[in-house]
């Protein structure tokens, strides 16, 4: 009887079956690993600037004039711009990792190109928003009022990005499900966006009436955001 089993033929592969790119986890994609390391290095380099500008950004939460104070200082505004760029890079990674941008056509994009797609969508939103401002009377890059209105978004974005990073680290430490992390990040994004809109409306109303303020908000702030949400969900 034992000799019957010794004469059998093994038809299975003797080597492990290679996993397809679609089966890889986000952290197993080489492009994502490289981007994560590079972003962490940038974050460490920008840490001094973040600490420097953080108190001024916190003042933008309760007072709309905090945005004006940031813009009034040339050094502060330049520091804010560099920090916003670093936070933008980090946020692209977080948004891709937790699929905050998840359109139906995303499945057709190779896994290795997912981060590039997320970065392209977010960069497109920023460029579209800047394009709308260039068509408006607030196109000036030297007038303090125009810069305050246009760049207030980046002040609140930095605060949101820092809060999102802290939340992700905390929730990952407690090993919460990815869906929970995604919901928390979306809630935080909504809170900071509403804060941005309310403070931007106050900046507009300090010079314009109610009706022009509503028109400016719809055309320059709400429309680009609506296009972004439509792109991310359709």
PDB file of C-alpha atoms in Angstrom:
ATOM      1  CA  UNK A   1       0.000   0.000   0.000  1.00  0.00           C
ATOM      2  CA  UNK A   2       2.702   2.649   0.806  1.00  0.00           C
ATOM      3  CA  UNK A   3       4.352   2.113  -2.571  1.00  0.00           C
ATOM      4  CA  UNK A   4       1.208   3.397  -4.312  1.00  0.00           C
ATOM      5  CA  UNK A   5       1.808   6.856  -2.837  1.00  0.00           C
ATOM      6  CA  UNK A   6       5.505   6.838  -3.744  1.00  0.00           C
ATOM      7  CA  UNK A   7       4.647   6.497  -7.426  1.00  0.00           C
ATOM      8  CA  UNK A   8       2.399   9.566  -7.525  1.00  0.00           C
ATOM      9  CA  UNK A   9       3.163  12.696  -9.609  1.00  0.00           C
ATOM     10  CA  UNK A  10       3.115  16.191  -8.123  1.00  0.00           C
ATOM     11  CA  UNK A  11       1.355  18.609 -10.466  1.00  0.00           C
ATOM     12  CA  UNK A  12       1.580  21.693  -8.224  1.00  0.00           C
ATOM     13  CA  UNK A  13       4.280  24.296  -8.749  1.00  0.00           C
ATOM     14  CA  UNK A  14       7.331  23.814  -6.528  1.00  0.00           C
ATOM     15  CA  UNK A  15       7.944  27.575  -6.366  1.00  0.00           C
ATOM     16  CA  UNK A  16       5.697  30.186  -4.722  1.00  0.00           C
ATOM     17  CA  UNK A  17       3.150  31.770  -7.040  1.00  0.00           C
ATOM     18  CA  UNK A  18       4.039  35.408  -7.766  1.00  0.00           C
ATOM     19  CA  UNK A  19       1.515  37.938  -6.501  1.00  0.00           C
ATOM     20  CA  UNK A  20       0.016  40.331  -9.012  1.00  0.00           C
ATOM     21  CA  UNK A  21       0.368  44.086  -8.529  1.00  0.00           C
ATOM     22  CA  UNK A  22      -3.323  44.374  -7.678  1.00  0.00           C
ATOM     23  CA  UNK A  23      -2.866  41.964  -4.751  1.00  0.00           C
ATOM     24  CA  UNK A  24      -0.172  44.058  -3.092  1.00  0.00           C
ATOM     25  CA  UNK A  25      -0.970  46.068   0.004  1.00  0.00           C
ATOM     26  CA  UNK A  26      -0.408  49.835  -0.165  1.00  0.00           C
ATOM     27  CA  UNK A  27       2.760  49.637   1.926  1.00  0.00           C
ATOM     28  CA  UNK A  28       4.171  46.895  -0.316  1.00  0.00           C
ATOM     29  CA  UNK A  29       4.212  49.060  -3.436  1.00  0.00           C
ATOM     30  CA  UNK A  30       7.777  50.272  -4.029  1.00  0.00           C
ATOM     31  CA  UNK A  31       6.730  53.734  -5.233  1.00  0.00           C
ATOM     32  CA  UNK A  32       4.702  54.298  -2.078  1.00  0.00           C
ATOM     33  CA  UNK A  33       7.571  53.239   0.152  1.00  0.00           C
ATOM     34  CA  UNK A  34       9.999  55.620  -1.547  1.00  0.00           C
ATOM     35  CA  UNK A  35       7.502  58.481  -1.413  1.00  0.00           C
ATOM     36  CA  UNK A  36       6.846  57.854   2.273  1.00  0.00           C
ATOM     37  CA  UNK A  37      10.548  57.943   3.163  1.00  0.00           C
ATOM     38  CA  UNK A  38      11.103  61.103   1.092  1.00  0.00           C
ATOM     39  CA  UNK A  39       8.082  62.818   2.674  1.00  0.00           C
ATOM     40  CA  UNK A  40       9.263  61.965   6.199  1.00  0.00           C
ATOM     41  CA  UNK A  41      12.662  63.455   5.415  1.00  0.00           C
ATOM     42  CA  UNK A  42      11.001  66.638   4.151  1.00  0.00           C
ATOM     43  CA  UNK A  43       8.841  66.749   7.262  1.00  0.00           C
ATOM     44  CA  UNK A  44      11.887  66.556   9.524  1.00  0.00           C
ATOM     45  CA  UNK A  45      13.618  69.298   7.532  1.00  0.00           C
ATOM     46  CA  UNK A  46      10.517  71.525   7.784  1.00  0.00           C
ATOM     47  CA  UNK A  47       9.945  70.817  11.490  1.00  0.00           C
ATOM     48  CA  UNK A  48      11.649  74.034  12.600  1.00  0.00           C
ATOM     49  CA  UNK A  49       9.476  76.119  10.256  1.00  0.00           C
ATOM     50  CA  UNK A  50       6.337  74.311  11.450  1.00  0.00           C
ATOM     51  CA  UNK A  51       7.142  75.098  15.072  1.00  0.00           C
ATOM     52  CA  UNK A  52       7.909  78.703  14.127  1.00  0.00           C
ATOM     53  CA  UNK A  53       4.660  79.413  12.312  1.00  0.00           C
ATOM     54  CA  UNK A  54       2.300  77.189  14.307  1.00  0.00           C
ATOM     55  CA  UNK A  55       1.307  79.831  16.946  1.00  0.00           C
ATOM     56  CA  UNK A  56       0.444  82.321  14.191  1.00  0.00           C
ATOM     57  CA  UNK A  57      -1.696  79.701  12.432  1.00  0.00           C
ATOM     58  CA  UNK A  58      -3.517  78.860  15.648  1.00  0.00           C
ATOM     59  CA  UNK A  59      -4.538  82.510  15.919  1.00  0.00           C
ATOM     60  CA  UNK A  60      -6.310  82.131  12.554  1.00  0.00           C
ATOM     61  CA  UNK A  61      -8.825  79.781  14.164  1.00  0.00           C
ATOM     62  CA  UNK A  62     -10.652  82.243  16.433  1.00  0.00           C
ATOM     63  CA  UNK A  63      -9.777  85.456  14.545  1.00  0.00           C
ATOM     64  CA  UNK A  64      -9.954  86.091  10.817  1.00  0.00           C
ATOM     65  CA  UNK A  65      -7.382  88.858  11.229  1.00  0.00           C
ATOM     66  CA  UNK A  66      -4.844  86.181  12.098  1.00  0.00           C
ATOM     67  CA  UNK A  67      -4.680  85.463   8.350  1.00  0.00           C
ATOM     68  CA  UNK A  68      -3.919  89.121   7.707  1.00  0.00           C
ATOM     69  CA  UNK A  69      -1.101  89.045  10.279  1.00  0.00           C
ATOM     70  CA  UNK A  70       0.502  86.044   8.580  1.00  0.00           C
ATOM     71  CA  UNK A  71       0.321  87.753   5.207  1.00  0.00           C
ATOM     72  CA  UNK A  72       1.615  91.054   6.585  1.00  0.00           C
ATOM     73  CA  UNK A  73       4.954  89.438   7.482  1.00  0.00           C
ATOM     74  CA  UNK A  74       6.980  88.541   4.395  1.00  0.00           C
ATOM     75  CA  UNK A  75       9.048  85.981   6.293  1.00  0.00           C
ATOM     76  CA  UNK A  76       5.956  84.367   7.806  1.00  0.00           C
ATOM     77  CA  UNK A  77       4.174  84.154   4.460  1.00  0.00           C
ATOM     78  CA  UNK A  78       7.211  82.551   2.822  1.00  0.00           C
ATOM     79  CA  UNK A  79       7.553  80.089   5.679  1.00  0.00           C
ATOM     80  CA  UNK A  80       3.837  79.299   5.417  1.00  0.00           C
ATOM     81  CA  UNK A  81       4.201  78.587   1.703  1.00  0.00           C
ATOM     82  CA  UNK A  82       7.086  76.161   2.204  1.00  0.00           C
ATOM     83  CA  UNK A  83       5.297  74.382   5.061  1.00  0.00           C
ATOM     84  CA  UNK A  84       2.100  74.142   2.984  1.00  0.00           C
ATOM     85  CA  UNK A  85       4.065  72.460   0.191  1.00  0.00           C
ATOM     86  CA  UNK A  86       5.539  69.859   2.550  1.00  0.00           C
ATOM     87  CA  UNK A  87       2.147  69.253   4.160  1.00  0.00           C
ATOM     88  CA  UNK A  88       0.639  68.914   0.701  1.00  0.00           C
ATOM     89  CA  UNK A  89       3.099  66.163  -0.194  1.00  0.00           C
ATOM     90  CA  UNK A  90       2.413  64.339   3.065  1.00  0.00           C
ATOM     91  CA  UNK A  91      -1.330  64.733   2.615  1.00  0.00           C
ATOM     92  CA  UNK A  92      -1.168  63.198  -0.874  1.00  0.00           C
ATOM     93  CA  UNK A  93       0.315  60.084   0.732  1.00  0.00           C
ATOM     94  CA  UNK A  94      -2.334  59.990   3.477  1.00  0.00           C
ATOM     95  CA  UNK A  95      -5.146  60.590   0.965  1.00  0.00           C
ATOM     96  CA  UNK A  96      -3.898  57.780  -1.265  1.00  0.00           C
ATOM     97  CA  UNK A  97      -3.248  55.384   1.633  1.00  0.00           C
ATOM     98  CA  UNK A  98      -6.785  55.730   2.993  1.00  0.00           C
ATOM     99  CA  UNK A  99      -8.474  56.282  -0.385  1.00  0.00           C
ATOM    100  CA  UNK A 100      -9.896  59.697   0.400  1.00  0.00           C
ATOM    101  CA  UNK A 101      -9.926  60.194  -3.365  1.00  0.00           C
ATOM    102  CA  UNK A 102     -11.762  57.143  -4.639  1.00  0.00           C
ATOM    103  CA  UNK A 103     -13.531  57.709  -7.986  1.00  0.00           C
ATOM    104  CA  UNK A 104     -15.054  54.762  -9.824  1.00  0.00           C
ATOM    105  CA  UNK A 105     -12.389  54.940 -12.553  1.00  0.00           C
ATOM    106  CA  UNK A 106      -9.567  54.565 -10.028  1.00  0.00           C
ATOM    107  CA  UNK A 107      -9.743  50.771 -10.395  1.00  0.00           C
ATOM    108  CA  UNK A 108      -8.504  51.087 -13.994  1.00  0.00           C
ATOM    109  CA  UNK A 109      -5.268  52.747 -12.815  1.00  0.00           C
ATOM    110  CA  UNK A 110      -2.322  50.449 -11.973  1.00  0.00           C
ATOM    111  CA  UNK A 111      -1.584  50.143  -8.254  1.00  0.00           C
ATOM    112  CA  UNK A 112       1.872  51.666  -8.756  1.00  0.00           C
ATOM    113  CA  UNK A 113       0.316  54.813 -10.257  1.00  0.00           C
ATOM    114  CA  UNK A 114      -2.279  55.334  -7.520  1.00  0.00           C
ATOM    115  CA  UNK A 115      -0.205  57.878  -5.596  1.00  0.00           C
ATOM    116  CA  UNK A 116       0.555  59.826  -8.770  1.00  0.00           C
ATOM    117  CA  UNK A 117      -3.173  59.921  -9.562  1.00  0.00           C
ATOM    118  CA  UNK A 118      -4.016  61.248  -6.102  1.00  0.00           C
ATOM    119  CA  UNK A 119      -1.310  63.900  -6.329  1.00  0.00           C
ATOM    120  CA  UNK A 120      -2.519  64.917  -9.806  1.00  0.00           C
ATOM    121  CA  UNK A 121      -6.124  65.342  -8.627  1.00  0.00           C
ATOM    122  CA  UNK A 122      -5.125  67.464  -5.619  1.00  0.00           C
ATOM    123  CA  UNK A 123      -2.681  69.519  -7.691  1.00  0.00           C
ATOM    124  CA  UNK A 124      -5.434  70.048 -10.244  1.00  0.00           C
ATOM    125  CA  UNK A 125      -7.696  71.416  -7.512  1.00  0.00           C
ATOM    126  CA  UNK A 126      -5.025  73.898  -6.396  1.00  0.00           C
ATOM    127  CA  UNK A 127      -4.338  75.024  -9.977  1.00  0.00           C
ATOM    128  CA  UNK A 128      -8.056  75.376 -10.734  1.00  0.00           C
ATOM    129  CA  UNK A 129      -8.551  77.466  -7.621  1.00  0.00           C
ATOM    130  CA  UNK A 130      -5.607  79.695  -8.567  1.00  0.00           C
ATOM    131  CA  UNK A 131      -6.986  80.010 -12.104  1.00  0.00           C
ATOM    132  CA  UNK A 132     -10.336  81.281 -10.809  1.00  0.00           C
ATOM    133  CA  UNK A 133      -8.575  83.811  -8.607  1.00  0.00           C
ATOM    134  CA  UNK A 134      -6.511  85.011 -11.578  1.00  0.00           C
ATOM    135  CA  UNK A 135      -9.771  85.793 -13.375  1.00  0.00           C
ATOM    136  CA  UNK A 136     -11.067  87.830 -10.451  1.00  0.00           C
ATOM    137  CA  UNK A 137     -10.180  91.344  -9.204  1.00  0.00           C
ATOM    138  CA  UNK A 138      -8.205  89.582  -6.440  1.00  0.00           C
ATOM    139  CA  UNK A 139      -5.518  88.387  -8.828  1.00  0.00           C
ATOM    140  CA  UNK A 140      -2.797  90.619  -7.365  1.00  0.00           C
ATOM    141  CA  UNK A 141       0.134  88.807  -5.765  1.00  0.00           C
ATOM    142  CA  UNK A 142       1.449  91.945  -4.079  1.00  0.00           C
ATOM    143  CA  UNK A 143      -1.659  93.545  -2.555  1.00  0.00           C
ATOM    144  CA  UNK A 144      -1.954  92.410   1.051  1.00  0.00           C
ATOM    145  CA  UNK A 145      -5.737  92.087   1.028  1.00  0.00           C
ATOM    146  CA  UNK A 146      -5.782  89.951  -2.129  1.00  0.00           C
ATOM    147  CA  UNK A 147      -3.050  87.697  -0.776  1.00  0.00           C
ATOM    148  CA  UNK A 148      -4.858  87.354   2.547  1.00  0.00           C
ATOM    149  CA  UNK A 149      -8.050  86.171   0.847  1.00  0.00           C
ATOM    150  CA  UNK A 150      -6.302  83.820  -1.572  1.00  0.00           C
ATOM    151  CA  UNK A 151      -3.842  82.287   0.883  1.00  0.00           C
ATOM    152  CA  UNK A 152      -6.112  81.886   3.921  1.00  0.00           C
ATOM    153  CA  UNK A 153      -6.963  78.437   2.561  1.00  0.00           C
ATOM    154  CA  UNK A 154      -3.363  77.299   3.012  1.00  0.00           C
ATOM    155  CA  UNK A 155      -3.296  78.409   6.645  1.00  0.00           C
ATOM    156  CA  UNK A 156      -6.215  76.146   7.494  1.00  0.00           C
ATOM    157  CA  UNK A 157      -4.917  73.396   5.240  1.00  0.00           C
ATOM    158  CA  UNK A 158      -1.680  73.225   7.241  1.00  0.00           C
ATOM    159  CA  UNK A 159      -3.659  72.985  10.482  1.00  0.00           C
ATOM    160  CA  UNK A 160      -5.850  70.265   8.993  1.00  0.00           C
ATOM    161  CA  UNK A 161      -2.851  68.344   7.633  1.00  0.00           C
ATOM    162  CA  UNK A 162      -1.070  68.396  10.995  1.00  0.00           C
ATOM    163  CA  UNK A 163      -4.248  67.263  12.759  1.00  0.00           C
ATOM    164  CA  UNK A 164      -4.700  64.506  10.168  1.00  0.00           C
ATOM    165  CA  UNK A 165      -1.124  63.248  10.637  1.00  0.00           C
ATOM    166  CA  UNK A 166      -1.542  63.154  14.405  1.00  0.00           C
ATOM    167  CA  UNK A 167      -4.890  61.349  14.066  1.00  0.00           C
ATOM    168  CA  UNK A 168      -3.462  58.768  11.683  1.00  0.00           C
ATOM    169  CA  UNK A 169      -0.547  57.995  14.003  1.00  0.00           C
ATOM    170  CA  UNK A 170      -2.881  57.649  16.970  1.00  0.00           C
ATOM    171  CA  UNK A 171      -5.441  55.481  15.180  1.00  0.00           C
ATOM    172  CA  UNK A 172      -2.756  53.273  13.631  1.00  0.00           C
ATOM    173  CA  UNK A 173      -1.253  52.783  17.096  1.00  0.00           C
ATOM    174  CA  UNK A 174      -4.628  51.443  18.250  1.00  0.00           C
ATOM    175  CA  UNK A 175      -4.956  49.414  15.002  1.00  0.00           C
ATOM    176  CA  UNK A 176      -8.342  50.865  14.077  1.00  0.00           C
ATOM    177  CA  UNK A 177      -9.921  49.681  10.792  1.00  0.00           C
ATOM    178  CA  UNK A 178      -9.072  51.620   7.645  1.00  0.00           C
ATOM    179  CA  UNK A 179     -12.728  52.584   7.173  1.00  0.00           C
ATOM    180  CA  UNK A 180     -12.748  54.206  10.615  1.00  0.00           C
ATOM    181  CA  UNK A 181      -9.570  56.143   9.864  1.00  0.00           C
ATOM    182  CA  UNK A 182     -11.061  57.323   6.572  1.00  0.00           C
ATOM    183  CA  UNK A 183     -14.263  58.554   8.234  1.00  0.00           C
ATOM    184  CA  UNK A 184     -12.304  60.451  10.903  1.00  0.00           C
ATOM    185  CA  UNK A 185     -10.112  62.106   8.259  1.00  0.00           C
ATOM    186  CA  UNK A 186     -13.146  63.145   6.209  1.00  0.00           C
ATOM    187  CA  UNK A 187     -14.811  64.619   9.307  1.00  0.00           C
ATOM    188  CA  UNK A 188     -11.654  66.581  10.126  1.00  0.00           C
ATOM    189  CA  UNK A 189     -11.459  67.805   6.535  1.00  0.00           C
ATOM    190  CA  UNK A 190     -15.073  68.998   6.727  1.00  0.00           C
ATOM    191  CA  UNK A 191     -14.503  70.832  10.008  1.00  0.00           C
ATOM    192  CA  UNK A 192     -11.417  72.689   8.813  1.00  0.00           C
ATOM    193  CA  UNK A 193     -13.002  73.473   5.452  1.00  0.00           C
ATOM    194  CA  UNK A 194     -16.036  75.020   7.137  1.00  0.00           C
ATOM    195  CA  UNK A 195     -13.667  77.002   9.335  1.00  0.00           C
ATOM    196  CA  UNK A 196     -11.796  78.185   6.234  1.00  0.00           C
ATOM    197  CA  UNK A 197     -15.013  79.207   4.491  1.00  0.00           C
ATOM    198  CA  UNK A 198     -16.340  81.097   7.517  1.00  0.00           C
ATOM    199  CA  UNK A 199     -13.087  83.027   8.062  1.00  0.00           C
ATOM    200  CA  UNK A 200     -12.737  83.741   4.334  1.00  0.00           C
ATOM    201  CA  UNK A 201     -16.298  85.096   4.339  1.00  0.00           C
ATOM    202  CA  UNK A 202     -15.336  87.399   7.202  1.00  0.00           C
ATOM    203  CA  UNK A 203     -12.319  88.620   5.248  1.00  0.00           C
ATOM    204  CA  UNK A 204     -14.531  89.360   2.239  1.00  0.00           C
ATOM    205  CA  UNK A 205     -17.215  91.063   4.327  1.00  0.00           C
ATOM    206  CA  UNK A 206     -14.618  93.354   5.907  1.00  0.00           C
ATOM    207  CA  UNK A 207     -14.394  95.128   2.551  1.00  0.00           C
ATOM    208  CA  UNK A 208     -17.422  94.036   0.495  1.00  0.00           C
ATOM    209  CA  UNK A 209     -21.126  93.712   1.193  1.00  0.00           C
ATOM    210  CA  UNK A 210     -23.097  90.536   1.765  1.00  0.00           C
ATOM    211  CA  UNK A 211     -24.054  89.882  -1.865  1.00  0.00           C
ATOM    212  CA  UNK A 212     -20.510  90.306  -3.332  1.00  0.00           C
ATOM    213  CA  UNK A 213     -19.178  88.119  -0.505  1.00  0.00           C
ATOM    214  CA  UNK A 214     -21.576  85.310  -1.432  1.00  0.00           C
ATOM    215  CA  UNK A 215     -20.671  85.621  -5.117  1.00  0.00           C
ATOM    216  CA  UNK A 216     -16.928  85.550  -4.399  1.00  0.00           C
ATOM    217  CA  UNK A 217     -17.260  82.529  -2.119  1.00  0.00           C
ATOM    218  CA  UNK A 218     -19.304  80.590  -4.650  1.00  0.00           C
ATOM    219  CA  UNK A 219     -17.031  81.363  -7.590  1.00  0.00           C
ATOM    220  CA  UNK A 220     -13.611  81.251  -5.950  1.00  0.00           C
ATOM    221  CA  UNK A 221     -13.963  78.741  -3.117  1.00  0.00           C
ATOM    222  CA  UNK A 222     -17.074  76.586  -3.379  1.00  0.00           C
ATOM    223  CA  UNK A 223     -16.916  75.907  -7.124  1.00  0.00           C
ATOM    224  CA  UNK A 224     -13.363  74.414  -7.158  1.00  0.00           C
ATOM    225  CA  UNK A 225     -14.234  72.337  -4.093  1.00  0.00           C
ATOM    226  CA  UNK A 226     -17.435  71.102  -5.729  1.00  0.00           C
ATOM    227  CA  UNK A 227     -15.485  70.041  -8.808  1.00  0.00           C
ATOM    228  CA  UNK A 228     -12.972  68.215  -6.602  1.00  0.00           C
ATOM    229  CA  UNK A 229     -15.728  66.360  -4.726  1.00  0.00           C
ATOM    230  CA  UNK A 230     -17.447  65.451  -7.984  1.00  0.00           C
ATOM    231  CA  UNK A 231     -14.175  64.124  -9.392  1.00  0.00           C
ATOM    232  CA  UNK A 232     -13.448  62.108  -6.252  1.00  0.00           C
ATOM    233  CA  UNK A 233     -16.838  60.422  -5.991  1.00  0.00           C
ATOM    234  CA  UNK A 234     -18.282  59.881  -9.472  1.00  0.00           C
TER     235      UNK A 234
END
